[in-house]
Amino acid sequence: MTTTPLTLDEIYALVYAALRNAGSNDVNASAVSRTIRNAERDGSHSHGLFRVAGYVKSLKSGKVDGNADPEIIKVSPSTIRVDAKNAHAPLALERAISALAELAQAQGIAACAIVRSHHFAALWPETEALAENGLVALTGVNYKNWVAPAGGREPIFGTNPLSFAWPRPGKSPLVFDMATSAMALGDIQIAARDGKEVPLGTGLNAEGKPTTDPSQIANGGILLPFGGYKGSAIALMVELMASAMVGEAFSYETALTDNNDGGPPPGGQFLLAISPAILSGNPQWSTHAEQFLAKLENMEGVRLPGARRHQNRLDTGPRDINSELVETVRELAK
Ligand code: NDP
């Protein structure tokens, strides 16, 4: 694979131009460009520049409104609903996070339902931002039904990522962010593009047979949940919380209505934010947690989730991006 170096500013500028060309206004294009630049900065390659073509397709097909003005509706003292109004998720999320953080800091716990949003990114930006406000955060989204439940061969779940973040005053938060499928769909597509195999147990081909060929999974096949029935249960939880709980569609329902333009389908997202300072009643809550985390970090062979990304972030230099991908995005940005 040949690569082309791009600075973080160049990444932002290319994405912004591509989205503006496709009809996004400044605020929507800026929010998506920040999300993609930060994904490349942190090494979240499956949700960086790789996604630009899909974002553009969804604007051009009219599925996503690049001029949408997501609205925050306060439902109760600790609940907000965000109507993304068919925007790409980043602008809705930026607005949701500050409103949600304010409620959770006042009430101890707050929840946010996001509807009519098109999520095509990693989830850590939202949990990490809440944790940077001193809050424990949890979020999940569903997608289109790509994943069979444990024991089954028919897809019913999305790849249903789940992200959790824990605040660490003075340090980067502890964050995990993972698809509940054995592999994220973006990674399957990247493996197919790069001609690489995936581990057995990742998915089945169109005949329902286990395969290590990612293109057989991506084209007519299905994914499996991680960790057998245990991962399947977590995928089930995310499916319920990101759809019926927030008033949005299940992944199989979304698949029936999506225009399959290659961009993100419409859907829901839940966000929970909890104040450990209020809930524990212990002014020393973070010192207590840090003692525990220090034990983990000091165990041989162990690293905290999120540490790889935070290490990548320290490098402010150019990123080596797949050259074909750079050309594709440059064309869109012309
Ligand atoms: P990974 O399997 O790469 O990583 C999952 C988590 O585990 C990360 O938080 C990672 O931290 C952590 N981790 C990885 N290796 C270790 C280790 N050795 N020790 C401790 N922690 C570790 O993620 P996935 O491939 O499952 O998901 C990739 C992305 O895809 C996610 O950001 C997810 O949100 C996104 N996604 C988005 C969807 C959408 O519809 N918008 C759908 C599905 C997935 P670190 O990052 O530091 O490596």
Short mmCIF file of C-alpha atoms and ligand atoms in Angstrom, two decimals:
data_model
loop_
_atom_site.label_atom_id
_atom_site.label_comp_id
_atom_site.label_asym_id
_atom_site.label_seq_id
_atom_site.Cartn_x
_atom_site.Cartn_y
_atom_site.Cartn_z
CA MET A 1 0.00 0.00 0.00
CA THR A 2 1.42 3.40 -0.95
CA THR A 3 0.72 6.31 1.35
CA THR A 4 0.62 10.08 1.07
CA PRO A 5 1.51 12.30 4.04
CA LEU A 6 -1.16 14.82 5.05
CA THR A 7 -1.01 17.26 7.95
CA LEU A 8 -3.98 17.45 10.28
CA ASP A 9 -4.83 20.88 8.86
CA GLU A 10 -4.72 19.46 5.32
CA ILE A 11 -7.04 16.64 6.37
CA TYR A 12 -9.49 19.13 7.84
CA ALA A 13 -9.35 21.38 4.76
CA LEU A 14 -9.89 18.51 2.30
CA VAL A 15 -12.88 17.14 4.19
CA TYR A 16 -14.39 20.60 4.65
CA ALA A 17 -14.08 21.34 0.91
CA ALA A 18 -15.58 17.97 -0.06
CA LEU A 19 -18.57 18.49 2.22
CA ARG A 20 -19.12 22.10 1.13
CA ASN A 21 -19.00 20.96 -2.53
CA ALA A 22 -21.70 18.42 -1.72
CA GLY A 23 -23.98 21.03 -0.15
CA SER A 24 -23.14 21.15 3.57
CA ASN A 25 -23.24 24.56 5.21
CA ASP A 26 -20.32 25.87 7.25
CA VAL A 27 -21.42 24.65 10.70
CA ASN A 28 -22.30 21.15 9.55
CA ALA A 29 -19.17 20.79 7.39
CA SER A 30 -16.97 22.11 10.22
CA ALA A 31 -18.39 19.66 12.75
CA VAL A 32 -17.89 16.64 10.45
CA SER A 33 -14.41 17.85 9.44
CA ARG A 34 -13.36 18.11 13.11
CA THR A 35 -14.62 14.58 13.72
CA ILE A 36 -12.70 13.16 10.74
CA ARG A 37 -9.50 15.11 11.44
CA ASN A 38 -9.58 13.94 15.07
CA ALA A 39 -10.18 10.34 13.98
CA GLU A 40 -7.06 10.44 11.76
CA ARG A 41 -5.12 12.25 14.50
CA ASP A 42 -5.93 9.43 16.95
CA GLY A 43 -5.47 6.58 14.48
CA SER A 44 -9.18 5.68 14.24
CA HIS A 45 -8.69 4.92 10.55
CA SER A 46 -11.98 3.14 9.94
CA HIS A 47 -13.83 6.35 10.85
CA GLY A 48 -11.55 8.98 9.33
CA LEU A 49 -11.02 9.94 5.68
CA PHE A 50 -12.26 6.50 4.69
CA ARG A 51 -15.79 7.76 5.49
CA VAL A 52 -15.71 10.96 3.43
CA ALA A 53 -17.11 9.40 0.23
CA GLY A 54 -20.07 8.05 2.21
CA TYR A 55 -20.73 11.41 3.88
CA VAL A 56 -20.69 13.04 0.42
CA LYS A 57 -22.98 10.41 -1.13
CA SER A 58 -25.54 10.91 1.61
CA LEU A 59 -25.57 14.68 0.95
CA LYS A 60 -25.83 14.23 -2.80
CA SER A 61 -28.68 11.71 -2.57
CA GLY A 62 -30.59 14.14 -0.33
CA LYS A 63 -30.78 11.63 2.52
CA VAL A 64 -28.78 13.92 4.81
CA ASP A 65 -29.52 17.62 5.11
CA GLY A 66 -26.23 19.52 5.10
CA ASN A 67 -28.07 22.64 6.25
CA ALA A 68 -29.86 21.00 9.17
CA ASP A 69 -30.09 22.89 12.44
CA PRO A 70 -30.29 20.21 15.19
CA GLU A 71 -32.62 21.17 18.01
CA ILE A 72 -32.33 20.46 21.73
CA ILE A 73 -35.61 19.84 23.51
CA LYS A 74 -35.59 19.76 27.31
CA VAL A 75 -37.99 16.98 28.29
CA SER A 76 -37.48 16.90 32.07
CA PRO A 77 -34.93 18.28 34.58
CA SER A 78 -32.57 15.44 33.67
CA THR A 79 -33.58 14.48 30.14
CA ILE A 80 -33.05 16.05 26.76
CA ARG A 81 -34.08 14.94 23.31
CA VAL A 82 -32.10 16.11 20.31
CA ASP A 83 -33.83 16.20 16.98
CA ALA A 84 -30.88 16.11 14.60
CA LYS A 85 -33.25 16.92 11.72
CA ASN A 86 -31.41 14.56 9.38
CA ALA A 87 -27.99 16.10 9.98
CA HIS A 88 -24.78 14.13 10.07
CA ALA A 89 -24.34 13.32 13.76
CA PRO A 90 -21.35 15.55 14.71
CA LEU A 91 -23.20 18.90 14.92
CA ALA A 92 -26.09 17.35 16.87
CA LEU A 93 -23.58 15.76 19.22
CA GLU A 94 -21.60 18.92 19.81
CA ARG A 95 -24.82 20.66 20.83
CA ALA A 96 -26.08 17.69 22.86
CA ILE A 97 -22.91 17.30 24.89
CA SER A 98 -22.81 20.76 26.39
CA ALA A 99 -26.54 20.62 27.28
CA LEU A 100 -26.24 17.11 28.72
CA ALA A 101 -23.13 17.93 30.76
CA GLU A 102 -24.89 20.90 32.32
CA LEU A 103 -27.88 18.77 33.37
CA ALA A 104 -25.76 15.93 34.75
CA GLN A 105 -23.63 18.33 36.76
CA ALA A 106 -26.80 19.79 38.29
CA GLN A 107 -28.86 16.60 38.71
CA GLY A 108 -26.17 13.95 39.22
CA ILE A 109 -27.42 11.96 36.24
CA ALA A 110 -28.85 12.94 32.88
CA ALA A 111 -29.88 11.19 29.69
CA CYS A 112 -30.09 12.29 26.09
CA ALA A 113 -32.08 10.75 23.24
CA ILE A 114 -30.84 11.64 19.77
CA VAL A 115 -33.22 11.01 16.88
CA ARG A 116 -33.12 11.55 13.10
CA SER A 117 -29.31 11.54 13.16
CA HIS A 118 -26.87 9.97 10.69
CA HIS A 119 -23.93 8.54 12.66
CA PHE A 120 -20.90 7.46 10.63
CA ALA A 121 -18.11 8.02 13.15
CA ALA A 122 -16.45 6.58 16.21
CA LEU A 123 -18.27 7.15 19.51
CA TRP A 124 -15.31 8.13 21.67
CA PRO A 125 -15.56 11.84 20.76
CA GLU A 126 -18.84 12.10 22.65
CA THR A 127 -17.97 10.02 25.73
CA GLU A 128 -14.54 11.60 25.98
CA ALA A 129 -16.03 15.11 25.82
CA LEU A 130 -18.46 14.28 28.64
CA ALA A 131 -15.65 12.79 30.74
CA GLU A 132 -13.65 15.98 30.20
CA ASN A 133 -16.57 17.66 31.99
CA GLY A 134 -16.01 15.40 35.03
CA LEU A 135 -18.73 12.91 34.08
CA VAL A 136 -18.94 9.17 33.57
CA ALA A 137 -20.40 8.63 30.12
CA LEU A 138 -22.03 5.86 28.16
CA THR A 139 -23.34 5.91 24.60
CA GLY A 140 -24.41 3.54 21.85
CA VAL A 141 -25.87 3.67 18.35
CA ASN A 142 -27.45 1.09 16.07
CA TYR A 143 -27.14 0.86 12.32
CA LYS A 144 -28.49 -1.52 9.65
CA ASN A 145 -28.84 -5.21 10.46
CA TRP A 146 -25.52 -6.79 9.65
CA VAL A 147 -25.00 -8.97 12.73
CA ALA A 148 -26.62 -12.30 13.58
CA PRO A 149 -27.42 -13.01 17.23
CA ALA A 150 -25.47 -15.85 18.89
CA GLY A 151 -26.76 -19.16 17.54
CA GLY A 152 -28.52 -17.53 14.56
CA ARG A 153 -27.68 -16.98 10.90
CA GLU A 154 -30.03 -14.13 10.17
CA PRO A 155 -28.77 -10.60 10.82
CA ILE A 156 -30.84 -8.55 13.25
CA PHE A 157 -28.41 -6.25 15.09
CA GLY A 158 -26.33 -3.40 13.74
CA THR A 159 -22.63 -3.43 14.50
CA ASN A 160 -23.93 -1.48 17.52
CA PRO A 161 -20.88 0.22 19.05
CA LEU A 162 -20.77 1.01 22.75
CA SER A 163 -18.49 3.57 24.34
CA PHE A 164 -17.78 4.29 28.01
CA ALA A 165 -15.60 7.02 29.46
CA TRP A 166 -14.35 7.70 32.98
CA PRO A 167 -13.10 11.15 34.00
CA ARG A 168 -9.51 11.47 35.25
CA PRO A 169 -8.94 15.04 36.42
CA GLY A 170 -5.62 16.31 35.00
CA LYS A 171 -5.32 13.32 32.62
CA SER A 172 -6.95 12.04 29.46
CA PRO A 173 -10.13 10.14 30.35
CA LEU A 174 -10.26 6.37 30.35
CA VAL A 175 -12.32 5.48 27.26
CA PHE A 176 -13.37 2.33 25.57
CA ASP A 177 -15.21 2.37 22.27
CA MET A 178 -15.99 -0.86 20.49
CA ALA A 179 -18.28 -2.38 17.93
CA THR A 180 -20.27 -5.27 19.44
CA SER A 181 -19.72 -7.20 16.21
CA ALA A 182 -16.52 -9.26 16.11
CA MET A 183 -15.14 -6.54 13.81
CA ALA A 184 -16.41 -3.08 12.84
CA LEU A 185 -17.86 -2.97 9.30
CA GLY A 186 -15.36 -0.26 8.32
CA ASP A 187 -12.48 -2.57 9.27
CA ILE A 188 -14.02 -5.37 7.19
CA GLN A 189 -14.23 -2.99 4.21
CA ILE A 190 -10.65 -1.81 4.74
CA ALA A 191 -9.40 -5.42 5.02
CA ALA A 192 -11.27 -6.24 1.76
CA ARG A 193 -9.73 -3.19 0.06
CA ASP A 194 -6.23 -4.16 1.24
CA GLY A 195 -6.66 -7.86 0.34
CA LYS A 196 -6.19 -9.04 3.95
CA GLU A 197 -7.85 -11.95 5.71
CA VAL A 198 -9.92 -11.57 8.89
CA PRO A 199 -9.99 -14.08 11.78
CA LEU A 200 -12.39 -17.00 11.62
CA GLY A 201 -15.46 -16.14 13.70
CA THR A 202 -15.71 -12.63 12.25
CA GLY A 203 -18.52 -13.45 9.88
CA LEU A 204 -20.25 -15.84 7.48
CA ASN A 205 -20.43 -15.78 3.68
CA ALA A 206 -23.64 -15.60 1.64
CA GLU A 207 -24.07 -19.40 2.07
CA GLY A 208 -23.91 -19.04 5.87
CA LYS A 209 -20.44 -20.63 6.02
CA PRO A 210 -17.61 -19.24 8.20
CA THR A 211 -15.04 -17.36 6.10
CA THR A 212 -11.81 -15.43 6.55
CA ASP A 213 -12.42 -13.46 3.32
CA PRO A 214 -13.67 -9.96 4.25
CA SER A 215 -15.08 -9.32 0.77
CA GLN A 216 -17.32 -12.39 1.13
CA ILE A 217 -18.59 -10.97 4.44
CA ALA A 218 -19.04 -7.44 3.05
CA ASN A 219 -20.80 -8.64 -0.12
CA GLY A 220 -23.83 -10.71 0.79
CA GLY A 221 -22.47 -12.18 4.00
CA ILE A 222 -23.09 -11.29 7.65
CA LEU A 223 -21.10 -10.43 10.74
CA LEU A 224 -21.10 -12.26 14.07
CA PRO A 225 -21.13 -10.66 17.52
CA PHE A 226 -17.88 -10.61 19.52
CA GLY A 227 -17.58 -13.11 22.35
CA GLY A 228 -20.45 -15.46 21.43
CA TYR A 229 -23.64 -15.15 23.47
CA LYS A 230 -22.13 -12.59 25.87
CA GLY A 231 -21.31 -10.11 23.11
CA SER A 232 -24.67 -10.91 21.54
CA ALA A 233 -26.37 -9.82 24.78
CA ILE A 234 -24.49 -6.51 24.76
CA ALA A 235 -25.41 -5.97 21.08
CA LEU A 236 -29.03 -6.64 22.08
CA MET A 237 -28.83 -4.05 24.88
CA VAL A 238 -27.39 -1.39 22.53
CA GLU A 239 -30.03 -2.24 19.92
CA LEU A 240 -32.86 -1.64 22.41
CA MET A 241 -31.33 1.47 24.00
CA ALA A 242 -30.48 3.19 20.70
CA SER A 243 -33.89 2.51 19.14
CA ALA A 244 -37.04 1.81 21.20
CA MET A 245 -35.66 3.58 24.29
CA VAL A 246 -35.04 6.84 22.42
CA GLY A 247 -37.97 6.56 20.01
CA GLU A 248 -36.07 5.47 16.92
CA ALA A 249 -35.95 2.52 14.52
CA PHE A 250 -34.38 -0.91 15.03
CA SER A 251 -31.51 -1.78 12.70
CA TYR A 252 -33.69 -4.12 10.63
CA GLU A 253 -36.30 -1.37 10.24
CA THR A 254 -33.65 1.15 9.17
CA ALA A 255 -32.35 -1.27 6.54
CA LEU A 256 -35.81 -1.38 4.98
CA THR A 257 -36.06 2.40 4.62
CA ASP A 258 -32.44 3.41 3.88
CA ASN A 259 -31.72 4.43 0.28
CA ASN A 260 -28.44 2.45 0.37
CA ASP A 261 -26.44 5.33 -1.08
CA GLY A 262 -23.35 4.20 0.82
CA GLY A 263 -23.72 6.90 3.45
CA PRO A 264 -24.92 6.67 7.04
CA PRO A 265 -28.56 5.63 7.48
CA PRO A 266 -30.86 7.59 9.78
CA GLY A 267 -31.08 6.43 13.36
CA GLY A 268 -30.94 7.01 17.07
CA GLN A 269 -28.37 7.28 19.81
CA PHE A 270 -28.52 7.31 23.59
CA LEU A 271 -26.15 9.20 25.84
CA LEU A 272 -25.97 8.85 29.62
CA ALA A 273 -23.91 11.13 31.84
CA ILE A 274 -23.36 10.57 35.55
CA SER A 275 -21.53 12.76 38.05
CA PRO A 276 -19.31 10.58 40.29
CA ALA A 277 -18.79 13.59 42.55
CA ILE A 278 -22.53 13.77 43.26
CA LEU A 279 -23.33 10.06 43.19
CA SER A 280 -20.44 8.93 45.44
CA GLY A 281 -20.74 11.85 47.85
CA ASN A 282 -16.99 11.37 48.23
CA PRO A 283 -14.81 14.42 47.49
CA GLN A 284 -11.93 11.94 47.04
CA TRP A 285 -13.72 9.84 44.39
CA SER A 286 -11.08 10.47 41.75
CA THR A 287 -8.13 9.76 44.07
CA HIS A 288 -9.82 6.47 44.95
CA ALA A 289 -10.36 5.64 41.26
CA GLU A 290 -6.80 6.63 40.35
CA GLN A 291 -5.41 4.15 42.91
CA PHE A 292 -7.34 1.40 41.15
CA LEU A 293 -6.34 2.54 37.66
CA ALA A 294 -2.69 2.76 38.72
CA LYS A 295 -2.87 -0.91 39.77
CA LEU A 296 -4.23 -1.81 36.34
CA GLU A 297 -1.65 0.26 34.48
CA ASN A 298 1.17 -1.31 36.45
CA MET A 299 0.17 -4.88 35.60
CA GLU A 300 2.53 -6.47 33.12
CA GLY A 301 1.03 -6.71 29.62
CA VAL A 302 -1.92 -4.47 30.48
CA ARG A 303 -2.79 -1.10 29.01
CA LEU A 304 -5.86 1.00 29.51
CA PRO A 305 -8.35 1.26 26.65
CA GLY A 306 -7.98 4.62 24.92
CA ALA A 307 -4.23 4.78 25.70
CA ARG A 308 -3.24 3.94 22.11
CA ARG A 309 -5.32 6.79 20.73
CA HIS A 310 -4.12 9.25 23.34
CA GLN A 311 -0.51 8.32 22.56
CA ASN A 312 -1.15 8.83 18.81
CA ARG A 313 -2.64 12.23 19.60
CA LEU A 314 0.65 13.50 20.99
CA ASP A 315 2.14 13.30 17.47
CA THR A 316 1.23 16.58 15.78
CA GLY A 317 2.99 15.69 12.51
CA PRO A 318 1.57 14.51 9.18
CA ARG A 319 -0.35 11.23 8.94
CA ASP A 320 0.45 8.63 6.27
CA ILE A 321 -2.83 8.02 4.46
CA ASN A 322 -3.60 5.41 1.79
CA SER A 323 -2.76 7.23 -1.49
CA GLU A 324 -5.85 6.02 -3.36
CA LEU A 325 -8.02 7.29 -0.52
CA VAL A 326 -6.27 10.68 -0.63
CA GLU A 327 -6.91 10.89 -4.39
CA THR A 328 -10.60 10.03 -3.90
CA VAL A 329 -11.01 12.75 -1.28
CA ARG A 330 -9.02 15.27 -3.34
CA GLU A 331 -11.37 14.67 -6.28
CA LEU A 332 -14.36 15.30 -4.02
CA ALA A 333 -12.73 18.44 -2.66
CA LYS A 334 -11.96 19.95 -6.12
P1 NDP B 1 -11.20 -1.94 18.62
O1 NDP B 1 -11.43 -3.39 18.71
O2 NDP B 1 -10.07 -1.47 17.80
O3 NDP B 1 -10.99 -1.33 20.07
C1 NDP B 1 -12.02 -1.42 21.03
C2 NDP B 1 -11.58 -0.78 22.32
O4 NDP B 1 -10.63 -1.62 22.96
C3 NDP B 1 -10.89 0.57 22.14
O5 NDP B 1 -11.34 1.44 23.14
C4 NDP B 1 -9.42 0.24 22.26
O6 NDP B 1 -8.64 1.33 22.78
C5 NDP B 1 -9.45 -0.89 23.26
N1 NDP B 1 -8.33 -1.80 23.12
C6 NDP B 1 -7.85 -2.36 21.99
N2 NDP B 1 -6.79 -3.16 22.26
C7 NDP B 1 -6.62 -3.10 23.61
C8 NDP B 1 -5.70 -3.69 24.51
N3 NDP B 1 -4.77 -4.52 24.08
N4 NDP B 1 -5.81 -3.42 25.82
C9 NDP B 1 -6.79 -2.57 26.27
N5 NDP B 1 -7.68 -1.97 25.46
C10 NDP B 1 -7.60 -2.24 24.15
O7 NDP B 1 -12.54 -1.19 18.16
P2 NDP B 1 -13.64 -1.71 17.12
O8 NDP B 1 -12.92 -2.16 15.91
O9 NDP B 1 -14.58 -2.63 17.77
O10 NDP B 1 -14.41 -0.36 16.78
C11 NDP B 1 -13.75 0.64 16.04
C12 NDP B 1 -14.60 1.87 15.98
O11 NDP B 1 -15.71 1.67 15.15
C13 NDP B 1 -15.15 2.39 17.29
O12 NDP B 1 -14.67 3.70 17.45
C14 NDP B 1 -16.66 2.38 17.09
O13 NDP B 1 -17.34 3.47 17.71
C15 NDP B 1 -16.76 2.50 15.60
N6 NDP B 1 -18.04 2.02 15.08
C16 NDP B 1 -18.98 2.95 14.69
C17 NDP B 1 -20.19 2.54 14.17
C18 NDP B 1 -21.21 3.53 13.78
O14 NDP B 1 -22.29 3.13 13.34
N7 NDP B 1 -21.00 4.81 13.91
C19 NDP B 1 -20.50 1.12 14.04
C20 NDP B 1 -19.49 0.24 14.55
C21 NDP B 1 -18.30 0.69 15.03
P3 NDP B 1 -7.65 2.14 21.77
O15 NDP B 1 -8.56 2.95 20.91
O16 NDP B 1 -6.79 2.94 22.67
O17 NDP B 1 -6.89 1.11 20.99
#
